Tab-separated table of C-alpha atoms and ligand atoms in Angstrom:
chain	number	residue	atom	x	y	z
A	14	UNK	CA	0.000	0.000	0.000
A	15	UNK	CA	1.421	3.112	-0.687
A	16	UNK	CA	1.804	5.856	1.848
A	17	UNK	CA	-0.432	8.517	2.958
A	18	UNK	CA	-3.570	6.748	0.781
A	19	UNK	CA	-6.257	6.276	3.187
A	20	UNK	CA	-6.427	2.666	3.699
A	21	UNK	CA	-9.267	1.434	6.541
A	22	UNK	CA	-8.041	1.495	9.777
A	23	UNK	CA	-9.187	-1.613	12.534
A	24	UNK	CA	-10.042	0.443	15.408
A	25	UNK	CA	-10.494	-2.239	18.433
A	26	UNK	CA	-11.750	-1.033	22.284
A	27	UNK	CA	-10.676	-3.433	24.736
A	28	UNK	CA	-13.277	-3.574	28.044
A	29	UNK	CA	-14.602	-5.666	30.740
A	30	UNK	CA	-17.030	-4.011	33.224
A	31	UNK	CA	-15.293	-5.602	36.012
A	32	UNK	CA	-11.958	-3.955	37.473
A	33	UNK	CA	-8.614	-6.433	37.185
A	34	UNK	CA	-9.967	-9.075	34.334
A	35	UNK	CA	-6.926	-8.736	32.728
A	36	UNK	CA	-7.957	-5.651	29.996
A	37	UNK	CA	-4.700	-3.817	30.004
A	38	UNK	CA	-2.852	-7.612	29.618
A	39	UNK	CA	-5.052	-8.446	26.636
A	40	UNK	CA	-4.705	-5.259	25.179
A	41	UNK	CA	-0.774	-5.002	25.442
A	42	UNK	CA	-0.147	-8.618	24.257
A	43	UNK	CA	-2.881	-8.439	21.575
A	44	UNK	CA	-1.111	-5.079	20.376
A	45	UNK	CA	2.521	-7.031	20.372
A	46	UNK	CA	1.560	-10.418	19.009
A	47	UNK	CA	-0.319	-8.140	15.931
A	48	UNK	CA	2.555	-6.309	15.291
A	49	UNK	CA	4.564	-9.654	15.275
A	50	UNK	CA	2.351	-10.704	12.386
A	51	UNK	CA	3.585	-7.434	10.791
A	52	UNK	CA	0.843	-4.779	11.454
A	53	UNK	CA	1.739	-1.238	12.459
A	54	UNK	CA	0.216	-1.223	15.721
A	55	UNK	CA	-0.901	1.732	17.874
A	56	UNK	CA	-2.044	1.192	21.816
A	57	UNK	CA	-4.086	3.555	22.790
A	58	UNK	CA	-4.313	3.836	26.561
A	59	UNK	CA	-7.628	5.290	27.594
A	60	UNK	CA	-7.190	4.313	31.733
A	61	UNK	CA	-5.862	6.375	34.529
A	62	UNK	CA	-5.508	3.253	35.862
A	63	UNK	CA	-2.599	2.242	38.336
A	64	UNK	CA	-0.999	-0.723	36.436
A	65	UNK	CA	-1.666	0.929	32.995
A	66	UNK	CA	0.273	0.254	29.658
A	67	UNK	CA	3.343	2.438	29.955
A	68	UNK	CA	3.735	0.949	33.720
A	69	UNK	CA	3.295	-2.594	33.025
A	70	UNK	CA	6.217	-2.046	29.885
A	71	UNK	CA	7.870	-0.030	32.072
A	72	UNK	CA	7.712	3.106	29.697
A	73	UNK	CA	8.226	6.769	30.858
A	74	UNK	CA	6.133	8.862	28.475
A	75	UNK	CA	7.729	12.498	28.419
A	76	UNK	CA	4.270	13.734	27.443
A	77	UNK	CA	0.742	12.793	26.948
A	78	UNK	CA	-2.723	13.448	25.515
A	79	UNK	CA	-3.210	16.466	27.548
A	80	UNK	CA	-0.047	17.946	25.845
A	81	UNK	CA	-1.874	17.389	22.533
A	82	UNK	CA	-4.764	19.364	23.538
A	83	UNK	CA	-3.009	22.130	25.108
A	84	UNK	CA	-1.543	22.671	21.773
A	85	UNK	CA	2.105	22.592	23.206
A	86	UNK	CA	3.266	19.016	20.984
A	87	UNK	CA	1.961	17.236	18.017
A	88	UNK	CA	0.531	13.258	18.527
A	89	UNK	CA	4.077	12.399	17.253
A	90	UNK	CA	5.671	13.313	20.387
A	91	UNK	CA	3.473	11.841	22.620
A	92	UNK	CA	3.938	8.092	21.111
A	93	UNK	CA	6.330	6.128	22.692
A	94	UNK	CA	7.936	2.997	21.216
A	95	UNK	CA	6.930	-0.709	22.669
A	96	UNK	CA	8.383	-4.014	22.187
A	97	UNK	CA	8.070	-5.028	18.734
A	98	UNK	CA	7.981	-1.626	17.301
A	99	UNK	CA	3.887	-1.214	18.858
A	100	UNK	CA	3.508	2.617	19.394
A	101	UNK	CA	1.777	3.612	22.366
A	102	UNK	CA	-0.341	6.643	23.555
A	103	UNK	CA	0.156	6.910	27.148
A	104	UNK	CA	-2.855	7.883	29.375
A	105	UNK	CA	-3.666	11.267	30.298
A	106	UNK	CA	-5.847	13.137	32.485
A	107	UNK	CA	-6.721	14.912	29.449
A	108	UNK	CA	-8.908	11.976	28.409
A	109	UNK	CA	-12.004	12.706	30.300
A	110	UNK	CA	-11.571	16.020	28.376
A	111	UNK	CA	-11.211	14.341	25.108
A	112	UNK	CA	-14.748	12.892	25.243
A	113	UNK	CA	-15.709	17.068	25.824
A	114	UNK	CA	-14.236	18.944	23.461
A	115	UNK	CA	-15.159	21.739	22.608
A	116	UNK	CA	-14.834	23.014	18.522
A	117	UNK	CA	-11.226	24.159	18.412
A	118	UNK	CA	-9.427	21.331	20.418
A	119	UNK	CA	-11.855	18.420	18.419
A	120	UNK	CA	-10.662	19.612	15.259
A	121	UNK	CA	-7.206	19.639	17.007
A	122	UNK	CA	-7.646	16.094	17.654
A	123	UNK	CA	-8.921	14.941	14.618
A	124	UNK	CA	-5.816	16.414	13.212
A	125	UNK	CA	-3.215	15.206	15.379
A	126	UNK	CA	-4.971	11.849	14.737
A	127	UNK	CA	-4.862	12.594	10.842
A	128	UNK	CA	-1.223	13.816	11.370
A	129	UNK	CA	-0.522	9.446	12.402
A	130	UNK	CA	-3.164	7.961	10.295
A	131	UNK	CA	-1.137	6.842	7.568
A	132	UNK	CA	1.665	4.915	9.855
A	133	UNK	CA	-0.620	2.837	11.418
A	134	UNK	CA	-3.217	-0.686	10.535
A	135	UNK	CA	-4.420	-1.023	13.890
A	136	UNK	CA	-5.624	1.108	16.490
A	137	UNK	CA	-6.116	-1.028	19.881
A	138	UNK	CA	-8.159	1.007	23.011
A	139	UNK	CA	-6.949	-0.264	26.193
A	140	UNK	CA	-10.002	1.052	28.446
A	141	UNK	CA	-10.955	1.722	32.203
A	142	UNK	CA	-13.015	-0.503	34.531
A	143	UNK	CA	-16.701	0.505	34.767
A	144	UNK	CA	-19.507	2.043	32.759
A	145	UNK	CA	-18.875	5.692	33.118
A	146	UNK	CA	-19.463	8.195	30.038
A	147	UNK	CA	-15.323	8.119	28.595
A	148	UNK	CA	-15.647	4.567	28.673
A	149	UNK	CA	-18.793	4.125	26.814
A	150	UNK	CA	-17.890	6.941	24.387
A	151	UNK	CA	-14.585	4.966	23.081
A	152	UNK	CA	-16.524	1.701	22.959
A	153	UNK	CA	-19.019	3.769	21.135
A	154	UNK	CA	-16.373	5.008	18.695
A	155	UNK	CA	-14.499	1.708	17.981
A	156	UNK	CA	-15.606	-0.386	15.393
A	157	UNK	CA	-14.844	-3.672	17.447
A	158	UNK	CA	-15.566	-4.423	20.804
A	159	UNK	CA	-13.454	-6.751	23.144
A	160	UNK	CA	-14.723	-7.853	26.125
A	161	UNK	CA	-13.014	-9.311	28.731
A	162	UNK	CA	-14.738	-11.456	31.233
A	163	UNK	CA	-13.556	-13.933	33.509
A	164	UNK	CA	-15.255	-16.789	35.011
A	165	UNK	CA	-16.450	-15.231	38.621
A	166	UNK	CA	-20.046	-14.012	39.111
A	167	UNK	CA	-19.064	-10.751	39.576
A	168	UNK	CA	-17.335	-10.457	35.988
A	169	UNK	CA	-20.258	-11.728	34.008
A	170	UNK	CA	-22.923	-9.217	35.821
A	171	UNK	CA	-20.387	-6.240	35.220
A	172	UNK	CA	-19.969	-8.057	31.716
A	173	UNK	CA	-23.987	-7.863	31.383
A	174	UNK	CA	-24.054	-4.905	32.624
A	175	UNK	CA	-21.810	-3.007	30.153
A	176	UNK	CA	-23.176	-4.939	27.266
A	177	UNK	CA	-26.782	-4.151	28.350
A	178	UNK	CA	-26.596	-0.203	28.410
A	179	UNK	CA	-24.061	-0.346	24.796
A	180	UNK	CA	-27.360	-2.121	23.375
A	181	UNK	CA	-30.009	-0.435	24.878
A	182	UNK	CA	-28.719	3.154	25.074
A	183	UNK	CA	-26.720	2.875	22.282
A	184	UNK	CA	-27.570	0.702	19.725
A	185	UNK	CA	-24.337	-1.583	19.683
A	186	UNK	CA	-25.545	-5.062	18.063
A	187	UNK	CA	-21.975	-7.169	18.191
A	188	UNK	CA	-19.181	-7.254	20.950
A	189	UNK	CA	-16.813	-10.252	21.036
A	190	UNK	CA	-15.749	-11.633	24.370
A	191	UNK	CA	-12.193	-13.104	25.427
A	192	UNK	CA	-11.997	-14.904	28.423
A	193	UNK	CA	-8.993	-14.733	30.369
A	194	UNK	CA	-7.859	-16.812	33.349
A	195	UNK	CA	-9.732	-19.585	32.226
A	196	UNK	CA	-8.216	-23.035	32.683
A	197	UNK	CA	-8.605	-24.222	29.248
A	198	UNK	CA	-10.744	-23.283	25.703
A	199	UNK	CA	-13.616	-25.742	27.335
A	200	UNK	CA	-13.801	-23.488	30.524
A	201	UNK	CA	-13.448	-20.485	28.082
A	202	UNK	CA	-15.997	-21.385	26.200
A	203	UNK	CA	-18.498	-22.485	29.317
A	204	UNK	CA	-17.398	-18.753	30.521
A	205	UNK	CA	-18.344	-17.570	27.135
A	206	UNK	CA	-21.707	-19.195	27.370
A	207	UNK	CA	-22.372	-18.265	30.318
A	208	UNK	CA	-22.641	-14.588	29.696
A	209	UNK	CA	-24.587	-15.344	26.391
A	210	UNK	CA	-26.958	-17.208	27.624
A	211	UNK	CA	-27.956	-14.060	29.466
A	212	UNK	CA	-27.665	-11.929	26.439
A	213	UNK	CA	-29.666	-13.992	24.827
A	214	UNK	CA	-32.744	-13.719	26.611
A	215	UNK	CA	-32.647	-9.977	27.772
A	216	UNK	CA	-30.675	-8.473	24.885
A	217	UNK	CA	-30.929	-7.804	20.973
A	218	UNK	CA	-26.918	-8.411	20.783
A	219	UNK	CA	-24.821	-10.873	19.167
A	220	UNK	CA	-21.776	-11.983	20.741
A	221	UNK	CA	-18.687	-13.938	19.208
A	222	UNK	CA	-16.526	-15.672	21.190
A	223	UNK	CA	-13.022	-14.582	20.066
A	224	UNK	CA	-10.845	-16.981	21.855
A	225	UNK	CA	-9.994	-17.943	25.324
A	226	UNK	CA	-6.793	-17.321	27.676
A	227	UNK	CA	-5.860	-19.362	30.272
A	228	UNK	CA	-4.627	-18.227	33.594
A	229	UNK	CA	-0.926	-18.732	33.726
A	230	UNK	CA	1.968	-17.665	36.120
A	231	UNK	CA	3.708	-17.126	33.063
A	232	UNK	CA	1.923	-14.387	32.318
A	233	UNK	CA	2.387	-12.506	36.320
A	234	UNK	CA	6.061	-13.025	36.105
A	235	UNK	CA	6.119	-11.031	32.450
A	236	UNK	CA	3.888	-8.443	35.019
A	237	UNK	CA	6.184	-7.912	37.353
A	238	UNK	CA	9.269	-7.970	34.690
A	239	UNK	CA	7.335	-5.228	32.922
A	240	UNK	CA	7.646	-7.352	29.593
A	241	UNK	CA	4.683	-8.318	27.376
A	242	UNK	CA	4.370	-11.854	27.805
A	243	UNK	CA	4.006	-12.756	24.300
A	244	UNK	CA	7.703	-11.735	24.344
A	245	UNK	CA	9.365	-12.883	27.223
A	246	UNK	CA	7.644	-16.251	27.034
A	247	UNK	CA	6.813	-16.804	23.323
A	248	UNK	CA	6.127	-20.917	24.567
A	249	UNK	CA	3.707	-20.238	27.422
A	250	UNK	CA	-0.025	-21.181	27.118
A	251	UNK	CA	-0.923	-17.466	28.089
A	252	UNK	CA	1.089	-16.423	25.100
A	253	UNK	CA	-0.079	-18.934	22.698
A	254	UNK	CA	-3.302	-17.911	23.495
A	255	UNK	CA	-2.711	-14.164	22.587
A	256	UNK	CA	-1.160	-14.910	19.510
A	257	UNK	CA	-3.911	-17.393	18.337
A	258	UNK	CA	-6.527	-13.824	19.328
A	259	UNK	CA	-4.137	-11.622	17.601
A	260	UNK	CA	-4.653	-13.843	14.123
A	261	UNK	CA	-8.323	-14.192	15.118
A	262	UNK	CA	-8.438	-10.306	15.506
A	263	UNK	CA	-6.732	-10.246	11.996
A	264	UNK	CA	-9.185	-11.889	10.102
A	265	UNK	CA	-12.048	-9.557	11.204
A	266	UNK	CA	-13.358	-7.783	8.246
A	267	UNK	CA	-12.884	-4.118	8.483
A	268	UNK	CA	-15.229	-2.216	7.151
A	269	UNK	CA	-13.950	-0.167	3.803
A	270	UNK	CA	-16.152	2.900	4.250
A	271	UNK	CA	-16.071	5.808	6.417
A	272	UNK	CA	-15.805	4.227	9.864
A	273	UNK	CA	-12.119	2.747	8.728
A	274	UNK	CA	-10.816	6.359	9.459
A	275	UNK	CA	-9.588	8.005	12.387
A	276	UNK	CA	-11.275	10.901	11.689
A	277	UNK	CA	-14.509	9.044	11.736
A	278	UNK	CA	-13.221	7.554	15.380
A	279	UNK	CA	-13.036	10.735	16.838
A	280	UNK	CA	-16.050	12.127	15.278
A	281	UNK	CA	-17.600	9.477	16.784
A	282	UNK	CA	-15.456	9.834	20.014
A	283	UNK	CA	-16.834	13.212	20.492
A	284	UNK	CA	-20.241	13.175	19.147
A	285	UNK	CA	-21.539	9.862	21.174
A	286	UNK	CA	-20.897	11.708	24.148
A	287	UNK	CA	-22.775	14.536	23.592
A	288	UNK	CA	-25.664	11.904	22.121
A	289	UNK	CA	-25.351	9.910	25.873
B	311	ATP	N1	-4.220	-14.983	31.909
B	311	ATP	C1	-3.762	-14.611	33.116
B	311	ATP	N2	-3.080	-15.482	33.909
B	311	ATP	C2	-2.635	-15.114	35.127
B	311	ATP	N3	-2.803	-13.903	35.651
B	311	ATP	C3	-3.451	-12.981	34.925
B	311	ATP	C4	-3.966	-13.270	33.616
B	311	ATP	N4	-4.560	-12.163	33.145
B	311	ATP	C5	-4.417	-11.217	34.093
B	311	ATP	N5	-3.764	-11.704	35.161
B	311	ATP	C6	-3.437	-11.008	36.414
B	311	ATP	O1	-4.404	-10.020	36.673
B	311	ATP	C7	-3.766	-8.781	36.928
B	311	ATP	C8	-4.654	-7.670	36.412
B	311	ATP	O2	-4.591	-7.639	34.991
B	311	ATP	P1	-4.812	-6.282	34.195
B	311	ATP	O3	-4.076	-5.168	34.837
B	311	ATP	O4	-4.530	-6.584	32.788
B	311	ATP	O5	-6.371	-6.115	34.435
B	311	ATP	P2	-7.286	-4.874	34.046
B	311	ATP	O6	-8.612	-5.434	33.701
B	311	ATP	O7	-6.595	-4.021	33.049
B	311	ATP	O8	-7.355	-4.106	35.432
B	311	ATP	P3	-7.895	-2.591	35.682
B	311	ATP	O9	-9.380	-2.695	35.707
B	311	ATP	O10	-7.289	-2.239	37.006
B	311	ATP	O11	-7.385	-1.753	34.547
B	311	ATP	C9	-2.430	-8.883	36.215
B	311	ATP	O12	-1.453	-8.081	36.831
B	311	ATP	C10	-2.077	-10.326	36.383
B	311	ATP	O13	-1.438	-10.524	37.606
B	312	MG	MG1	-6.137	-1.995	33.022
């Protein structure tokens, strides 16, 4: 493809309801093992979070979103480099405020996004716990939903829950669900049907089962290493696992049309917010 044509961008949210499914784990390993396949990854990190992307890689960003906004640096100065060339957009406190722009700083933003459109396939959204309005508004935005659930009560009601006001307030009709810290695909799958089964009868939603992670100590030691798991143990189930998602992530379709831009995403980024 040649540079600087506008070629469809995947634009993937990564969520879960529940606090500490593993969102931020799925989201930096799916970002890595996709740009081991060869895609230009970008990791968007949309969570304040304490053990957020640039922590567990152990990054220091020099400058973030906020920056953007303020007008003092371009987006190209607030991506940082990860393992296996992903590029990263640390969080900022200026992301509640990029779900409230007002005129002048949107069109900043859908500039600055414009400004990185062109060096990038894939545009993963590592996002916070919960329901709240920033949340909902990336999910909202994305053109693929990821949700990860794990199998305890708690994460399948704040799995329902989530998935319930994305249908009903917002129209969403797909999201496709990873479960993590399951101890094999059968348990990932019983996790998986689980939470449809619910769906089913309350909701007008499909959901795809996009693969299933199992829980592995493999995957805590990369944690406390600050490493990316698919990289520091290639062999590991947990890693396996991610890479068989990231090719599964691959193969969705993306859609050719508008909603492949980034300047669609942050259209959307702004304007579903002031729709909620
Ligand atoms: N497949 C797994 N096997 C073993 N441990 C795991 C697995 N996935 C996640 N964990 C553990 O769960 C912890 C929390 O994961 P992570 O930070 O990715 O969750 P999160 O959903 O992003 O949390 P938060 O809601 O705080 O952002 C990890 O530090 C790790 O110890
Ligand atoms: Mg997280």
């Amino acid at each position: 493809m040649e540079q600087g044509s506008l070629r469809p961008i995947q634009v993937v949210a990564v969520t879960g309801g529940k606090g500490g499914v593993g969102k931020t784990n799925v989201s930096v390993n799916l970002g890595v093992a996709m740009a081991r396949l060869g895609r230009r990854v970008t990791l968007l990190d949309a969570d304040l979070g304490l053990a957020n992307v640039d922590v567990l890689l152990g990054l220091k960003p020099r400058h973030n979103l906020k920056d953007v906004l303020d007008g003092s640096v371009g987006l190209a100065d607030v991506l940082i480099e990860g393992p296996m060339g992903m590029r990263i957009v640390p969080a900022a406190s200026g992301m509640q405020e990029m779900v409230r722009l007002g005129p002048r700083q949107h069109a900043g933003l859908i500039s600055a996004f414009s400004d990185i459109e062109h060096q990038m396939d894939v545009l993963l959204i590592d996002t916070a716990a919960g329901i709240s309005d920033e949340v909902v508004s990336f999910l909202c935005a994305a053109q693929e939903i990821l949700v990860v659930v794990c199998d305890e009560p708690t994460s399948i009601t704040d799995a329902y829950a989530l998935i319930k006001v994305l249908n009903q307030r917002y129209g969403i009709e797909r999201a496709r669900v990873v479960a993590n810290m399951v101890r094999g695909d059968e348990d990932g799958l019983k996790v998986f049907e689980k939470l449809q089964s619910v769906t089913e009868r309350f909701l007008d939603i499909q959901l795809i089962h996009a693969g299933s992670i199992p829980f592995d100590d493999h995957l805590r030691r990369a944690v406390r290493k600050q490493r990316a798991v698919v990289e520091l143990y290639p062999m590991s189930k947990a890693a396996r696992a991610l890479l068989r998602l990231a090719e599964t992530v691959d193969s969705w379709p993306i859609p050719a049309v508008a909603s492949g831009h980034l300047e669609f995403f942050v259209e959307r980024l702004v304007a579903e917010h002031r729709a909620g």
